[in-house]
The first five atom37 places (N, CA, C, CB, O) and aatype in JSON, in Angstrom:
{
  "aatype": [20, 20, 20, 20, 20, 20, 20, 20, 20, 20, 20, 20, 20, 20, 20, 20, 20, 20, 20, 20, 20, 20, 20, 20, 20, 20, 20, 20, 20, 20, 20, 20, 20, 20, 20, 20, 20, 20, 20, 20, 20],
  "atom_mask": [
    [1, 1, 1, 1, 1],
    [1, 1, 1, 1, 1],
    [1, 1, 1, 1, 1],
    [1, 1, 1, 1, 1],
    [1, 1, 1, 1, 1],
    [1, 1, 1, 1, 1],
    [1, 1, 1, 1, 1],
    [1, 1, 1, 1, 1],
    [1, 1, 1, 1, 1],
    [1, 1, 1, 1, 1],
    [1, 1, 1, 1, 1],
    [1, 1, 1, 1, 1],
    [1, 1, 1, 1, 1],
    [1, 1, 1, 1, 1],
    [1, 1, 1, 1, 1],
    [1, 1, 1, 1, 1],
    [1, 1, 1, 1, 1],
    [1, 1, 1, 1, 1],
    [1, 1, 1, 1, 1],
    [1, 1, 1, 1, 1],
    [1, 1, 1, 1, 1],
    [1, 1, 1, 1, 1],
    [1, 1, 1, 1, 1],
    [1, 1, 1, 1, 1],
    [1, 1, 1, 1, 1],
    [1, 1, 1, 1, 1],
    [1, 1, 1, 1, 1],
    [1, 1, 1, 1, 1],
    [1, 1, 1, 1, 1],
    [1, 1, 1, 1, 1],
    [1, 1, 1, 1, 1],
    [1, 1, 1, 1, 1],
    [1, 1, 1, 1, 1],
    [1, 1, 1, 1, 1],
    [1, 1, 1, 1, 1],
    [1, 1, 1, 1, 1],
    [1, 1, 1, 1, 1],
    [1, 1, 1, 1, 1],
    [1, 1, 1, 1, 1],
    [1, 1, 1, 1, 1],
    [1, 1, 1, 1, 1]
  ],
  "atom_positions": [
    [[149.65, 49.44, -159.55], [148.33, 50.02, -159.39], [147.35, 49.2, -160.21], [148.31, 51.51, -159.82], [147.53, 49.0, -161.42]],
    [[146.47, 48.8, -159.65], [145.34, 47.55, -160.23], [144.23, 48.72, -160.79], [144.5, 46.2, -158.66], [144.21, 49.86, -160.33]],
    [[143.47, 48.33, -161.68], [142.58, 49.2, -162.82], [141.61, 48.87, -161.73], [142.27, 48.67, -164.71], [141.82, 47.85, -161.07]],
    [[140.69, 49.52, -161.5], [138.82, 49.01, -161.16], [138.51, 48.27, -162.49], [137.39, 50.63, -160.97], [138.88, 48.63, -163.61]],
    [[137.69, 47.06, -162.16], [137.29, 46.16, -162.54], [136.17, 46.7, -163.84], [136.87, 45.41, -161.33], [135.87, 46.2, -164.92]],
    [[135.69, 48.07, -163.08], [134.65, 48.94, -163.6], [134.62, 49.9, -164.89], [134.43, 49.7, -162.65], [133.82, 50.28, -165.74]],
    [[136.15, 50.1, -164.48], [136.52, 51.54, -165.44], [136.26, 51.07, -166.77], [138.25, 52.18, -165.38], [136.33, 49.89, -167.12]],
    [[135.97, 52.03, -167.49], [135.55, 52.15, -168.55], [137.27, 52.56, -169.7], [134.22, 53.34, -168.32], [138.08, 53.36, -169.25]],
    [[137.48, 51.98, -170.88], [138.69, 51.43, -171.26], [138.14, 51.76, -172.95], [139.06, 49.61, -170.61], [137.08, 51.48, -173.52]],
    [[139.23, 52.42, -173.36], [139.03, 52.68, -174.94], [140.29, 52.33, -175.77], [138.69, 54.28, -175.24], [141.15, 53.21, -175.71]],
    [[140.61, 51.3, -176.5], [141.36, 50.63, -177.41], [141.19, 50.96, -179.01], [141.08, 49.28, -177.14], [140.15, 50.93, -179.68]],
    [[142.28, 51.21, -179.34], [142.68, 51.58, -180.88], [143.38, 51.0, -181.66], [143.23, 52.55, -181.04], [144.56, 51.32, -181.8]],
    [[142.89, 50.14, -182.25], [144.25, 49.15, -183.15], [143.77, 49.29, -184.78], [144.28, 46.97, -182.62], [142.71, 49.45, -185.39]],
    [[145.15, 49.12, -185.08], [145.3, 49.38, -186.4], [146.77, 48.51, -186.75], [145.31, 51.09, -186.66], [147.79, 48.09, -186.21]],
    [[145.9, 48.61, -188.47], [147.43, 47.8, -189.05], [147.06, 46.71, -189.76], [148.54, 47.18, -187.86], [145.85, 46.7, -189.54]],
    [[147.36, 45.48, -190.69], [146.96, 44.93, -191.14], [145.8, 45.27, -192.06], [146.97, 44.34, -190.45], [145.4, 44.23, -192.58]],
    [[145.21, 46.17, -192.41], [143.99, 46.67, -193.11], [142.87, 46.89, -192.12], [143.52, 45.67, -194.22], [141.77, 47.18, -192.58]],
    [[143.04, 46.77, -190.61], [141.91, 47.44, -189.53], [142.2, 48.49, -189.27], [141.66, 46.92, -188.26], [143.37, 48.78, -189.53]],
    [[141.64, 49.18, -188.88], [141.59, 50.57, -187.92], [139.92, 50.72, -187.08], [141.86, 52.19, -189.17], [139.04, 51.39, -187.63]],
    [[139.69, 50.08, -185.86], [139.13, 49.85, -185.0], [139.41, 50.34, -183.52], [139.11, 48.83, -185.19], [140.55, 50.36, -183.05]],
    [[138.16, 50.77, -182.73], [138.11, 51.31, -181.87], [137.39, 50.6, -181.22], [137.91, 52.34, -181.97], [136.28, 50.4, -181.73]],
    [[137.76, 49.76, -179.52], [136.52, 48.76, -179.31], [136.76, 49.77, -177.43], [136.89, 46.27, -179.61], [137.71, 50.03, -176.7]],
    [[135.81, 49.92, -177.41], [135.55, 50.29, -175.85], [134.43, 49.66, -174.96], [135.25, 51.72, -175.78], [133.24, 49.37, -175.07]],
    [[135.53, 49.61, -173.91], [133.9, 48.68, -172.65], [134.89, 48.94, -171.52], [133.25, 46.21, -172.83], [135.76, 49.81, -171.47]],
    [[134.58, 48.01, -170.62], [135.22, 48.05, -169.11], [136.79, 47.37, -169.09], [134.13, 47.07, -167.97], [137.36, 46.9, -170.08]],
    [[137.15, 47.42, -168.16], [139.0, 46.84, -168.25], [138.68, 45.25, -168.14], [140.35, 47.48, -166.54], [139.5, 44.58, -168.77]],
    [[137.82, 44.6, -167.58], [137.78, 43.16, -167.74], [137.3, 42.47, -168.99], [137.04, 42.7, -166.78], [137.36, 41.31, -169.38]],
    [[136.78, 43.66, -169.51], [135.88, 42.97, -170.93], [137.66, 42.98, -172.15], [133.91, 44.67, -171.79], [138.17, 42.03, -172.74]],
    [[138.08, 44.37, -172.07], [139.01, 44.64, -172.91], [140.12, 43.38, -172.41], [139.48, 46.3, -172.78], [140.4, 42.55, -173.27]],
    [[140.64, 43.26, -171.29], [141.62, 42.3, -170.69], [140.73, 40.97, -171.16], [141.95, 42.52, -168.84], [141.27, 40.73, -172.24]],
    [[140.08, 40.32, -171.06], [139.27, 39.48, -171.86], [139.64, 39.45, -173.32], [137.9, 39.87, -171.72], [139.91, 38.36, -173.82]],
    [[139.67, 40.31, -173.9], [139.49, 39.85, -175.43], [141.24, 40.07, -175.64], [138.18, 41.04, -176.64], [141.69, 39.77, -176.75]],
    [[142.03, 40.52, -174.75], [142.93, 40.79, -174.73], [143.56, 39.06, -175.04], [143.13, 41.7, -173.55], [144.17, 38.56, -175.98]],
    [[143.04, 38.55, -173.76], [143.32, 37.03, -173.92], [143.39, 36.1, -175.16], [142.44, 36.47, -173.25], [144.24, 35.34, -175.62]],
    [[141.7, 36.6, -175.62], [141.67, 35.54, -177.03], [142.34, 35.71, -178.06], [140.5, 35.43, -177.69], [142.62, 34.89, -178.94]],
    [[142.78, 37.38, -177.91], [143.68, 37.45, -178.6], [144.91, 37.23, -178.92], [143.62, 37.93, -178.66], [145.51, 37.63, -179.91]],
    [[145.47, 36.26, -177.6], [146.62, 36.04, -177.39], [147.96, 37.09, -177.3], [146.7, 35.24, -178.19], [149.15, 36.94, -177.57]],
    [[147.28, 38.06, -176.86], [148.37, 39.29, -176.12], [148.58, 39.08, -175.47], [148.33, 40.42, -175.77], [147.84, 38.36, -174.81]],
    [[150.01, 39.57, -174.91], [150.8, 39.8, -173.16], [149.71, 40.29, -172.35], [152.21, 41.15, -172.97], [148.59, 40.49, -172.81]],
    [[150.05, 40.49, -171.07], [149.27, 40.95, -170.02], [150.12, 41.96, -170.05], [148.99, 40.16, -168.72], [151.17, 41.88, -170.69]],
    [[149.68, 43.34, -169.17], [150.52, 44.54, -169.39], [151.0, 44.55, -168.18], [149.88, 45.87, -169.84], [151.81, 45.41, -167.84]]
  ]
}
């Protein structure tokens, strides 16, 4: 099942001394997903 390009996407990471919440659309999050050098899900 493919996300809409549109949907709106809320991320929670923590660990290392962050605890951050970054929300936007699934291409923006899959984007930073990249630079971050994460898997694809």
């Amino acid at each position: 099942m493919a996300a809409d390009a549109d949907a709106r996407w809320r991320l929670h990471l923590e660990g290392g001394g962050y605890d951050v919440t970054v929300e936007g659309t699934w291409v923006l999050l899959a984007h930073l997903g990249t630079l971050g050098g994460w898997p694809q899900p």
